[in-house]
Amino acid sequence: MTLPFLDLSRPWLRLWCASLCLIIPLAVGIWLLQIDYQEHLQQASLLQSKKILGHMEEMLEQADLTNQSTLPLLEKSCADVVIQLSKKAALTAFVRSISLGHNGHFYCSSIFGKLEWNEHQEGYVQGKLLLQAGNPVSPNHPFLSIRRSNANGEVVTVIDSDYLVYPLNNSSTVIDSWLKVGDNWLDKHGKLIQQLDLPKSPYLGIASSPEQPITVYSIAASAPGLWPLWHAQRISLLVLLCVSLIAAAGMWWILGRPRSPIGELARAIRAQEFEPFLQPLITASTHETRGAEVLIRWRHPTVGLINPDLFIPQAEVSGLIMPMTEQLMRKVAQRLSQQISLLPDDFYISFNISSACCKDMSLLHASQAFLNQFPPGKIQLSFELTERETLTNDAQTLALFQQLDQLGVKLAIDDFGTGHSSLLYLQQFQVETLKIDQSFVRHIGTEHISRHIVDNVIDLGLRLGIKLIAEGVETVQHATYLQDRGVHMLQGYLFGRPIPMEQFLRALAEPIPEIPSTTDSIIVAKSTA
Ligand code: G
Ligand code: G
Ligand code: MN
């Protein structure tokens, strides 16, 4: 996917987009699940209170029925009823003891039989219920007294807090519940609390009994964290995670898909993936490096280094060749200008251009920008145009080359001998240099016809006053032959292959190596390319 201003296929942007596809659905999903879970908590708190209240009411009903059936025993003496009382207490669920009293003076208990003991009856909520912290029999062990009275006195049935705690405890781990009777509260640990400040939480469920003065409060922690959410929504969270991972993987895949060759070239230009490789140009007489030809290479993030033959034709037809050349020129100027001290004066730098670069004035502007980076006289900028591609001599092209000439930029005809440029053409475009094609140079010393072509090209160049560079110089024999016939500069594997610019600059800083004296060997100098 390529937007004009943003290349989403770059590794970091691709990773970023894929991460967003993971994080956004995950975050939104968790948020929705959280909202759902909060609603669930709200309902669950109320539900839990109602459930607990139901249990409590059941216990109280049992106790009250016992009280009702015990009321007639108030008319008899303790000795007469104590066995009956004990039996009732033993057989009734949840009941710990039953006591008989009159105006707060208790005289008979199912546990102790006859006894003397006073209790204030005002504490009973609605005269019915009293939640107490303990008594001499079981100090610090709360219990609930259920009272019923008539004209003969009152019956009090006690339910142990152990029974009350059971429903309070038998609830969710995230919801706490309390039983409230009057001003007293009983928590799930069986502790009686007189003044309770309920924790602040929006998830409060309150259930009150219509018959009994009891209320059950249930509260969920106010901000349910991820852990309770994970417990409650495990399946949904796993599905969400899978969907988000699939979305992220899909985005990663989409952004990494191969695009059209032209789209890929445009992306590579934006990603600055084109690199200059430099091959030294040697003066034939002194064997000094006095210049370099810049040869483009594409450092593709996944494919690796790509040679120009594979992408220059596409760049030419798509109109991308000019931005590509501009990028190359910018990179060379920027790096060379930092190492000016390494360069001899009038250092010759030549770029290959296509006729597609000559359709407007971009090349002129790029040349101005290039030369502005150097002090005058430091760099001799030249463009090589292959002879296989002839320039149209329309007004626009002529104007471009005239202005380039005025700027001091030279024109060289590349691969000379393989095309058919007329002498008129050479004059019209003020050609400064001819580059003798390597196919002829290669056959020096072996083939008769090629040698004649080389001789003729040299002769032509010298007569027209055009500088000569021989390409593809691989042996000392080639070098000697060309030098003897007056070729000005030599280029080829004998002196150096095209190498990355950093390596070229390092080599420039080193002392000049001796040119080997063996006549016929192919020397691969400082080669990596
Ligand atoms: O360096 P190599 O042998 O791979 O170059 C192959 C061809 O690509 C050569 O013909 C060379 O002129 C051409 N070439 C190299 N760099 C450039 C460039 O920057 N622009 C153009 N138009 N052609 C180039
Ligand atoms: O078309 P142009 O002259 O721009 O092509 C230059 C190409 O020729 C470079 O890319 C480089 O790889 C190749 N080259 C340069 N020197 C030699 C050489 O000595 N032998 C061979 N075989 N190729 C060379
Ligand atoms: Mn060239």
Coordinates of C-alpha atoms and ligand atoms in Angstrom, one line a residue:
M1 CA 0.0 0.0 0.0
T2 CA 1.5 3.3 -1.0
L3 CA 0.2 6.7 -0.3
P4 CA 1.8 9.7 -2.0
F5 CA 3.3 11.0 1.2
L6 CA 3.7 7.8 3.3
D7 CA 5.2 4.5 2.4
L8 CA 3.5 2.1 4.7
S9 CA 5.6 -0.8 3.5
R10 CA 8.7 0.5 5.3
P11 CA 9.5 -2.0 8.1
W12 CA 8.8 0.3 11.0
L13 CA 5.6 1.8 9.5
R14 CA 4.5 -1.7 8.6
L15 CA 5.1 -2.9 12.2
W16 CA 3.4 0.2 13.5
C17 CA 0.2 -0.4 11.4
A18 CA 0.1 -4.1 12.3
S19 CA 0.5 -3.2 16.0
L20 CA -2.4 -0.7 15.6
C21 CA -4.5 -3.5 14.1
L22 CA -3.7 -5.6 17.2
I23 CA -4.0 -2.9 19.8
I24 CA -7.1 -1.0 18.6
P25 CA -9.5 -4.0 18.4
L26 CA -8.1 -5.4 21.6
A27 CA -8.5 -2.1 23.4
V28 CA -12.0 -1.4 22.1
G29 CA -13.0 -5.0 22.8
I30 CA -11.7 -5.0 26.3
W31 CA -13.4 -1.7 26.9
L32 CA -16.8 -3.1 25.7
L33 CA -16.3 -6.2 27.7
Q34 CA -15.5 -4.1 30.7
I35 CA -18.7 -2.1 30.2
D36 CA -20.6 -5.3 29.8
Y37 CA -18.9 -6.7 32.9
Q38 CA -19.8 -3.6 34.9
E39 CA -23.4 -3.9 34.0
H40 CA -23.2 -7.5 35.0
L41 CA -21.7 -6.5 38.3
Q42 CA -24.5 -4.0 38.9
Q43 CA -27.1 -6.7 38.4
A44 CA -25.0 -9.4 40.1
S45 CA -24.7 -7.2 43.3
L46 CA -28.5 -6.9 43.5
L47 CA -29.1 -10.5 42.7
Q48 CA -26.6 -11.6 45.3
S49 CA -28.3 -9.4 48.0
K50 CA -31.7 -10.8 47.1
K51 CA -30.4 -14.4 47.2
I52 CA -28.8 -13.9 50.6
L53 CA -31.9 -12.1 51.9
G54 CA -34.0 -15.1 50.8
H55 CA -31.7 -17.4 52.9
M56 CA -31.9 -15.1 55.9
E57 CA -35.7 -14.8 55.7
E58 CA -36.0 -18.5 55.6
M59 CA -33.9 -18.8 58.7
L60 CA -35.9 -16.1 60.4
E61 CA -39.2 -17.7 59.4
Q62 CA -38.1 -21.0 61.0
A63 CA -37.1 -19.2 64.1
D64 CA -40.4 -17.2 64.2
L65 CA -42.4 -20.3 63.7
T66 CA -40.6 -21.8 66.6
N67 CA -41.3 -18.7 68.7
Q68 CA -45.0 -18.9 67.8
S69 CA -45.3 -22.5 68.7
T70 CA -43.4 -21.8 72.0
L71 CA -45.5 -19.0 73.2
P72 CA -48.1 -21.3 74.9
L73 CA -45.2 -22.7 77.1
L74 CA -45.0 -19.2 78.8
E75 CA -48.0 -20.2 80.9
K76 CA -46.1 -23.1 82.5
S77 CA -43.2 -23.3 84.9
C78 CA -39.7 -23.9 83.6
A79 CA -39.4 -27.3 85.1
D80 CA -42.5 -28.4 83.2
V81 CA -41.4 -27.2 79.8
V82 CA -37.6 -27.4 79.7
I83 CA -37.5 -30.8 78.0
Q84 CA -39.9 -29.6 75.4
L85 CA -37.9 -26.5 74.9
S86 CA -34.7 -28.4 74.4
K87 CA -36.3 -30.7 72.0
K88 CA -37.7 -27.8 69.9
A89 CA -34.2 -26.2 69.8
A90 CA -32.6 -29.4 68.8
L91 CA -35.1 -30.2 66.1
T92 CA -35.4 -26.8 64.5
A93 CA -32.9 -26.0 61.8
F94 CA -30.5 -23.1 62.5
V95 CA -31.7 -22.6 66.1
R96 CA -29.1 -22.5 68.9
S97 CA -31.3 -21.9 71.9
I98 CA -34.8 -20.9 72.9
S99 CA -35.4 -18.8 76.1
L100 CA -38.5 -17.8 77.9
G101 CA -38.8 -14.5 79.7
H102 CA -41.2 -11.9 81.1
N103 CA -40.5 -8.1 80.7
G104 CA -36.8 -8.8 80.1
H105 CA -36.4 -11.3 83.0
F106 CA -35.5 -14.6 81.5
Y107 CA -36.2 -17.6 83.6
C108 CA -35.9 -20.7 81.3
S109 CA -33.5 -21.7 78.5
S110 CA -33.3 -24.7 76.3
I111 CA -29.6 -25.0 77.1
F112 CA -29.4 -24.3 80.8
G113 CA -33.0 -25.0 82.0
K114 CA -34.0 -22.8 84.9
L115 CA -32.0 -19.6 85.1
E116 CA -32.1 -15.9 86.1
W117 CA -31.0 -13.4 83.6
N118 CA -32.1 -9.9 82.5
E119 CA -32.0 -8.4 79.0
H120 CA -33.2 -5.0 77.8
Q121 CA -35.9 -5.4 75.4
E122 CA -35.7 -1.9 73.9
G123 CA -32.7 -2.9 71.7
Y124 CA -34.9 -5.2 69.6
V125 CA -35.6 -3.6 66.2
Q126 CA -39.3 -3.4 65.8
G127 CA -39.5 -5.5 69.0
K128 CA -38.4 -8.4 66.8
L129 CA -34.7 -8.7 66.1
L130 CA -31.4 -8.0 67.8
L131 CA -28.0 -8.6 66.4
Q132 CA -25.5 -9.0 69.3
A133 CA -21.8 -9.2 69.6
G134 CA -21.8 -12.1 72.0
N135 CA -22.9 -13.1 75.5
P136 CA -21.3 -14.7 78.6
V137 CA -21.8 -18.1 77.1
S138 CA -20.1 -17.2 73.8
P139 CA -18.3 -13.9 74.1
N140 CA -17.1 -12.4 70.8
H141 CA -19.3 -14.7 68.8
P142 CA -22.2 -12.7 67.4
F143 CA -25.7 -14.1 67.2
L144 CA -29.1 -13.0 66.2
S145 CA -32.0 -13.0 68.6
I146 CA -35.6 -13.4 67.3
R147 CA -38.2 -12.3 69.7
R148 CA -42.0 -12.8 69.9
S149 CA -44.1 -11.7 72.8
N150 CA -47.7 -11.9 74.1
A151 CA -49.4 -10.9 77.3
N152 CA -47.6 -13.7 79.2
G153 CA -44.1 -12.7 78.3
E154 CA -41.6 -13.2 75.5
V155 CA -39.9 -16.1 73.7
V156 CA -36.4 -15.4 72.2
T157 CA -34.8 -17.8 69.7
V158 CA -31.1 -17.4 69.0
I159 CA -29.5 -18.1 65.6
D160 CA -25.7 -18.5 65.7
S161 CA -23.8 -16.2 63.4
D162 CA -22.1 -19.2 61.8
Y163 CA -25.4 -19.9 60.1
L164 CA -25.8 -16.3 59.0
V165 CA -22.2 -16.1 57.7
Y166 CA -22.8 -19.1 55.5
P167 CA -24.9 -17.3 52.8
L168 CA -22.8 -14.2 53.1
N169 CA -19.7 -16.1 52.3
N170 CA -21.2 -18.4 49.7
S171 CA -21.0 -15.6 47.1
S172 CA -18.8 -14.2 44.3
T173 CA -15.2 -13.4 45.0
V174 CA -15.6 -9.9 43.7
I175 CA -18.8 -9.0 45.6
D176 CA -18.8 -8.5 49.4
S177 CA -22.0 -8.8 51.3
W178 CA -23.2 -7.6 54.8
L179 CA -26.3 -8.2 56.8
K180 CA -27.7 -5.2 58.5
V181 CA -30.1 -5.4 61.5
G182 CA -30.9 -2.0 63.1
D183 CA -27.5 -0.2 63.3
N184 CA -25.5 -3.4 63.5
W185 CA -23.8 -5.1 60.6
L186 CA -22.5 -8.6 60.2
D187 CA -19.8 -9.2 57.7
K188 CA -18.9 -12.4 55.8
H189 CA -16.2 -13.2 58.4
G190 CA -18.8 -13.3 61.1
K191 CA -17.7 -10.0 62.7
L192 CA -20.2 -7.6 64.1
I193 CA -19.6 -3.9 63.1
Q194 CA -21.5 -1.1 64.7
Q195 CA -20.6 1.7 62.4
L196 CA -19.8 0.6 58.9
D197 CA -18.7 2.9 56.2
L198 CA -19.5 1.0 53.1
P199 CA -16.8 1.1 50.5
K200 CA -17.5 3.6 47.7
S201 CA -18.7 1.8 44.6
P202 CA -21.3 2.2 41.9
Y203 CA -22.1 -1.4 42.0
L204 CA -24.3 -1.6 45.2
G205 CA -27.2 -3.9 45.5
I206 CA -29.5 -3.5 48.4
A207 CA -32.3 -5.9 49.3
S208 CA -34.7 -5.3 52.3
S209 CA -37.2 -7.8 53.6
P210 CA -40.8 -6.7 53.7
E211 CA -41.5 -8.8 56.8
Q212 CA -38.4 -8.6 58.8
P213 CA -36.2 -5.5 59.8
I214 CA -33.2 -6.8 57.9
T215 CA -31.3 -5.5 54.9
V216 CA -28.6 -7.2 52.8
Y217 CA -26.0 -5.0 51.1
S218 CA -23.7 -6.3 48.4
I219 CA -20.9 -4.3 46.8
A220 CA -18.5 -5.1 43.9
A221 CA -15.1 -3.5 43.9
S222 CA -15.5 -0.1 42.1
A223 CA -13.0 -0.7 39.3
P224 CA -12.9 -4.3 38.3
G225 CA -9.3 -5.0 37.1
L226 CA -8.2 -7.2 34.2
W227 CA -7.9 -10.3 36.4
P228 CA -11.6 -10.5 37.5
L229 CA -12.5 -9.6 33.9
W230 CA -10.3 -12.4 32.7
H231 CA -12.0 -14.8 35.1
A232 CA -15.5 -13.6 34.1
Q233 CA -15.0 -13.3 30.3
R234 CA -12.2 -15.7 29.5
I235 CA -13.7 -17.1 26.3
S236 CA -14.6 -13.6 24.9
L237 CA -11.1 -12.3 25.7
L238 CA -9.5 -15.3 23.9
V239 CA -11.7 -14.8 20.9
L240 CA -10.9 -11.1 20.9
L241 CA -7.2 -11.8 21.1
C242 CA -7.4 -14.2 18.2
V243 CA -9.4 -11.7 16.0
S244 CA -6.9 -8.9 16.8
L245 CA -3.9 -11.2 16.0
I246 CA -5.5 -12.2 12.7
A247 CA -6.2 -8.5 11.9
A248 CA -2.6 -7.6 12.7
A249 CA -1.2 -10.5 10.6
G250 CA -3.5 -9.5 7.8
M251 CA -2.3 -5.9 7.8
W252 CA 1.3 -7.1 8.0
W253 CA 0.7 -9.3 5.0
I254 CA -1.1 -6.6 3.0
L255 CA 1.6 -4.0 3.5
G256 CA 4.3 -6.5 2.6
R257 CA 2.7 -7.7 -0.7
P258 CA 4.7 -7.1 -3.8
R259 CA 3.4 -4.2 -5.7
S260 CA 3.6 -3.2 -9.4
P261 CA 7.2 -2.7 -10.6
I262 CA 6.7 1.0 -11.1
G263 CA 5.0 1.4 -7.6
E264 CA 8.0 -0.5 -6.1
L265 CA 10.4 1.9 -7.9
A266 CA 8.5 4.9 -6.6
R267 CA 8.6 3.5 -3.1
A268 CA 12.3 2.8 -3.4
I269 CA 13.0 6.4 -4.4
R270 CA 11.0 7.7 -1.4
A271 CA 12.9 5.2 0.8
Q272 CA 16.2 6.5 -0.6
E273 CA 17.2 3.0 -1.5
F274 CA 19.3 3.9 -4.5
E275 CA 23.1 4.1 -3.9
P276 CA 26.0 5.4 -5.8
F277 CA 28.8 2.9 -6.6
L278 CA 32.0 4.6 -8.0
Q279 CA 34.5 3.2 -10.5
P280 CA 37.8 5.0 -10.8
L281 CA 38.9 6.8 -13.9
I282 CA 42.7 6.8 -14.3
T283 CA 44.8 9.2 -16.3
A284 CA 46.5 7.0 -19.0
S285 CA 49.9 8.8 -18.7
T286 CA 50.3 8.8 -14.9
H287 CA 47.9 6.1 -13.7
E288 CA 46.5 8.4 -11.1
T289 CA 42.8 8.3 -10.1
R290 CA 41.5 11.6 -11.4
G291 CA 37.8 10.9 -11.6
A292 CA 35.0 8.3 -11.2
E293 CA 32.0 7.1 -13.0
V294 CA 28.9 6.9 -10.8
L295 CA 26.9 3.7 -11.3
I296 CA 23.6 3.3 -9.6
R297 CA 22.7 0.3 -7.4
W298 CA 19.4 -0.5 -5.7
R299 CA 19.8 -1.7 -2.2
H300 CA 16.4 -3.4 -1.9
P301 CA 15.4 -4.2 1.8
T302 CA 14.5 -7.8 1.0
V303 CA 16.1 -8.7 -2.3
G304 CA 19.5 -7.1 -1.7
L305 CA 21.7 -5.3 -4.2
I306 CA 20.1 -5.0 -7.7
N307 CA 22.0 -4.0 -10.8
P308 CA 20.8 -1.2 -13.0
D309 CA 20.1 -3.3 -16.0
L310 CA 17.1 -4.7 -14.1
F311 CA 15.4 -1.5 -13.2
I312 CA 16.7 1.4 -15.4
P313 CA 14.5 0.4 -18.4
Q314 CA 11.4 0.5 -16.1
A315 CA 12.5 3.8 -14.6
E316 CA 12.9 5.3 -18.1
V317 CA 9.5 4.4 -19.3
S318 CA 7.7 5.4 -16.1
G319 CA 9.4 8.8 -15.9
L320 CA 11.0 7.9 -12.6
I321 CA 14.6 8.1 -14.1
M322 CA 14.9 11.8 -13.3
P323 CA 14.0 11.7 -9.6
M324 CA 16.3 8.6 -9.4
T325 CA 19.2 10.5 -11.0
E326 CA 18.6 13.5 -8.8
Q327 CA 18.7 11.3 -5.7
L328 CA 22.0 9.8 -6.8
M329 CA 23.5 13.2 -7.6
R330 CA 22.4 14.5 -4.2
K331 CA 24.0 11.6 -2.4
V332 CA 27.2 11.9 -4.3
A333 CA 27.5 15.6 -3.7
Q334 CA 26.7 15.4 -0.1
R335 CA 29.3 12.7 0.7
L336 CA 32.0 14.0 -1.7
S337 CA 31.7 17.5 -0.3
Q338 CA 32.6 16.2 3.1
Q339 CA 35.8 14.7 1.8
I340 CA 37.0 17.5 -0.4
S341 CA 40.6 17.3 0.8
L342 CA 40.9 13.8 -0.7
L343 CA 40.1 15.0 -4.2
P344 CA 42.6 16.4 -6.6
D345 CA 41.5 19.6 -8.3
D346 CA 39.2 19.2 -11.4
F347 CA 38.1 15.8 -10.1
Y348 CA 36.0 14.2 -12.9
I349 CA 32.6 12.9 -11.8
S350 CA 30.3 11.4 -14.4
F351 CA 26.8 10.3 -14.1
N352 CA 24.9 8.1 -16.7
I353 CA 21.8 9.8 -18.0
S354 CA 19.0 8.6 -20.3
S355 CA 17.4 10.8 -23.0
A356 CA 14.3 10.7 -20.7
C357 CA 16.3 13.0 -18.4
C358 CA 16.6 15.6 -21.1
K359 CA 12.9 16.5 -21.6
D360 CA 12.9 19.4 -19.2
M361 CA 15.3 21.6 -17.2
S362 CA 15.5 19.3 -14.1
L363 CA 18.9 18.1 -15.1
L364 CA 20.2 21.7 -15.2
H365 CA 18.8 22.4 -11.7
A366 CA 20.2 19.2 -10.3
S367 CA 23.6 20.1 -11.8
Q368 CA 23.5 23.6 -10.3
A369 CA 22.6 22.1 -6.9
F370 CA 25.4 19.6 -7.3
L371 CA 28.1 22.1 -8.2
N372 CA 27.0 24.5 -5.5
Q373 CA 28.3 22.0 -2.9
F374 CA 31.9 22.4 -4.1
P375 CA 34.4 25.2 -4.5
P376 CA 34.9 26.3 -8.1
G377 CA 37.4 24.2 -10.0
K378 CA 37.2 21.3 -7.6
I379 CA 34.8 19.1 -9.6
Q380 CA 34.4 18.5 -13.3
L381 CA 30.8 17.3 -13.7
S382 CA 30.0 15.2 -16.7
F383 CA 27.0 13.3 -18.1
E384 CA 27.3 10.1 -20.1
L385 CA 24.6 9.4 -22.6
T386 CA 24.8 6.0 -24.3
E387 CA 25.3 6.1 -28.1
R388 CA 22.5 3.6 -28.5
E389 CA 20.0 6.3 -27.4
T390 CA 20.2 9.4 -29.6
L391 CA 19.1 12.8 -28.4
T392 CA 16.5 14.6 -30.5
N393 CA 17.8 17.9 -31.5
D394 CA 14.7 19.8 -30.6
A395 CA 14.8 23.3 -29.2
Q396 CA 14.2 22.2 -25.7
T397 CA 17.1 19.6 -25.7
L398 CA 19.5 22.0 -27.4
A399 CA 18.6 24.7 -24.8
L400 CA 19.3 22.3 -22.0
F401 CA 22.7 21.3 -23.3
Q402 CA 23.6 24.8 -24.1
Q403 CA 22.8 25.9 -20.5
L404 CA 24.6 22.8 -19.1
D405 CA 27.6 23.8 -21.2
Q406 CA 27.5 27.3 -19.9
L407 CA 27.5 25.9 -16.4
G408 CA 30.6 24.0 -17.2
V409 CA 28.9 20.6 -17.3
K410 CA 30.4 18.2 -19.9
L411 CA 28.7 15.7 -22.1
A412 CA 30.2 12.3 -22.9
I413 CA 29.0 9.7 -25.4
D414 CA 29.0 6.3 -23.7
D415 CA 29.5 2.9 -25.3
F416 CA 31.0 4.7 -28.4
G417 CA 31.2 2.5 -31.4
T418 CA 28.1 0.5 -30.7
G419 CA 25.6 3.1 -32.1
H420 CA 25.6 5.5 -35.0
S421 CA 26.1 9.1 -33.9
S422 CA 27.0 11.3 -36.8
L423 CA 29.8 13.8 -36.6
L424 CA 27.1 16.5 -36.9
Y425 CA 25.5 15.2 -33.7
L426 CA 28.9 15.2 -31.9
Q427 CA 29.3 18.9 -32.8
Q428 CA 25.7 19.9 -32.2
F429 CA 25.8 18.8 -28.6
Q430 CA 29.3 19.9 -27.9
V431 CA 30.4 16.5 -26.9
E432 CA 33.5 16.7 -24.8
T433 CA 34.3 13.0 -24.3
L434 CA 33.9 9.7 -26.1
K435 CA 33.9 6.5 -24.1
I436 CA 35.2 3.7 -26.2
D437 CA 32.9 0.7 -25.6
Q438 CA 34.4 -2.2 -23.6
S439 CA 33.5 -4.7 -26.3
F440 CA 36.2 -3.3 -28.5
V441 CA 38.8 -2.8 -25.8
R442 CA 38.3 -6.4 -24.7
H443 CA 39.5 -7.7 -28.0
I444 CA 42.7 -5.6 -28.2
G445 CA 45.5 -8.0 -29.0
T446 CA 43.2 -10.8 -30.0
E447 CA 41.0 -9.6 -32.8
H448 CA 41.9 -7.7 -35.9
I449 CA 38.7 -5.8 -36.6
S450 CA 38.0 -4.6 -33.1
R451 CA 41.6 -3.2 -32.9
H452 CA 41.0 -1.2 -36.1
I453 CA 37.7 0.2 -34.7
V454 CA 39.6 1.3 -31.5
D455 CA 42.3 2.8 -33.7
N456 CA 39.7 4.7 -35.8
V457 CA 37.7 5.9 -32.8
I458 CA 40.9 7.2 -31.2
D459 CA 41.9 8.9 -34.4
L460 CA 38.5 10.5 -34.8
G461 CA 38.5 11.7 -31.3
L462 CA 42.0 13.2 -31.6
R463 CA 41.1 14.9 -34.8
L464 CA 37.9 16.5 -33.4
G465 CA 39.7 17.5 -30.3
I466 CA 37.4 15.2 -28.2
K467 CA 38.7 13.6 -25.0
L468 CA 38.9 9.8 -25.0
I469 CA 38.1 7.4 -22.2
A470 CA 38.5 3.7 -22.7
E471 CA 36.1 1.4 -20.8
G472 CA 36.6 -2.3 -19.9
V473 CA 40.4 -2.1 -19.4
E474 CA 41.2 -5.4 -17.9
T475 CA 44.8 -6.1 -18.7
V476 CA 48.1 -4.2 -18.7
Q477 CA 48.3 -4.9 -22.4
H478 CA 45.0 -3.0 -22.9
A479 CA 46.3 -0.2 -20.8
T480 CA 49.6 0.1 -22.6
Y481 CA 48.0 -0.2 -26.1
L482 CA 45.5 2.6 -25.3
Q483 CA 48.0 4.8 -23.6
D484 CA 50.4 4.5 -26.5
R485 CA 47.7 5.7 -28.9
G486 CA 46.8 8.8 -27.0
V487 CA 43.7 7.8 -25.0
H488 CA 43.4 10.2 -22.1
M489 CA 41.7 8.1 -19.4
L490 CA 41.2 4.5 -18.6
Q491 CA 38.5 2.7 -16.8
G492 CA 38.2 -1.0 -16.0
Y493 CA 38.7 -3.9 -13.6
L494 CA 42.5 -3.5 -14.0
F495 CA 42.2 -0.3 -11.8
G496 CA 39.1 -1.0 -9.9
R497 CA 35.6 -2.3 -10.0
P498 CA 32.6 -0.1 -9.2
I499 CA 32.5 0.0 -5.3
P500 CA 30.3 1.7 -2.7
M501 CA 31.2 5.3 -2.3
E502 CA 32.5 4.9 1.3
Q503 CA 34.9 2.2 0.1
F504 CA 36.0 4.4 -2.9
L505 CA 36.7 7.3 -0.5
R506 CA 38.8 5.0 1.8
A507 CA 40.7 3.8 -1.3
L508 CA 41.4 7.4 -2.3
A509 CA 42.9 8.1 1.1
E510 CA 45.3 5.1 0.7
P511 CA 48.6 5.3 -1.2
I512 CA 48.2 4.5 -4.9
P513 CA 48.9 0.8 -5.6
E514 CA 51.5 -0.3 -8.1
I515 CA 50.1 -1.2 -11.5
P516 CA 51.0 -4.9 -12.1
S517 CA 53.6 -5.6 -14.7
T518 CA 52.3 -9.0 -15.9
T519 CA 51.0 -8.4 -19.4
D520 CA 47.9 -10.5 -19.7
S521 CA 46.4 -11.2 -16.4
I522 CA 43.0 -9.9 -15.4
I523 CA 43.5 -8.1 -12.2
V524 CA 40.5 -7.8 -9.9
A525 CA 41.4 -4.8 -7.8
K526 CA 39.6 -4.0 -4.5
S527 CA 36.6 -5.8 -5.7
T528 CA 33.3 -6.4 -4.0
A529 CA 30.8 -5.5 -6.6
Ligands
G1 O1 27.2 -0.8 -13.4 P1 26.6 -1.8 -14.4 O2 27.5 -2.6 -15.2 O3 25.6 -2.7 -13.7 O4 25.7 -0.8 -15.3 C1 24.9 -1.4 -16.2 C2 24.3 -0.3 -17.1 O5 23.5 0.6 -16.3 C3 25.3 0.5 -17.8 O6 25.0 0.7 -19.1 C4 25.2 1.9 -17.1 O7 25.5 2.9 -18.0 C5 23.8 1.9 -16.7 N1 23.7 2.8 -15.5 C6 24.4 2.7 -14.4 N2 24.0 3.7 -13.5 C7 23.1 4.4 -14.2 C8 22.4 5.6 -13.9 O8 22.5 6.2 -12.8 N3 21.5 6.1 -14.8 C9 21.4 5.5 -16.0 N4 20.5 6.0 -16.9 N5 22.0 4.4 -16.4 C10 22.9 3.9 -15.5
G2 O1 27.3 1.5 -20.2 P1 28.4 1.9 -19.2 O2 29.7 2.2 -19.8 O3 27.9 3.0 -18.2 O4 28.6 0.6 -18.3 C1 29.6 0.6 -17.4 C2 29.6 -0.8 -16.8 O5 30.7 -1.6 -17.3 C3 29.8 -0.7 -15.3 O6 28.6 -1.0 -14.7 C4 30.7 -1.8 -14.9 O7 30.1 -2.8 -14.1 C5 31.1 -2.4 -16.3 N1 32.6 -2.4 -16.3 C6 33.5 -1.5 -15.9 N2 34.7 -1.9 -16.1 C7 34.7 -3.1 -16.6 C8 35.7 -4.1 -17.0 O8 36.9 -3.8 -16.9 N3 35.2 -5.3 -17.5 C9 33.9 -5.5 -17.6 N4 33.6 -6.7 -18.0 N5 32.9 -4.7 -17.2 C10 33.3 -3.5 -16.7
MN3 MN 28.7 4.8 -18.4

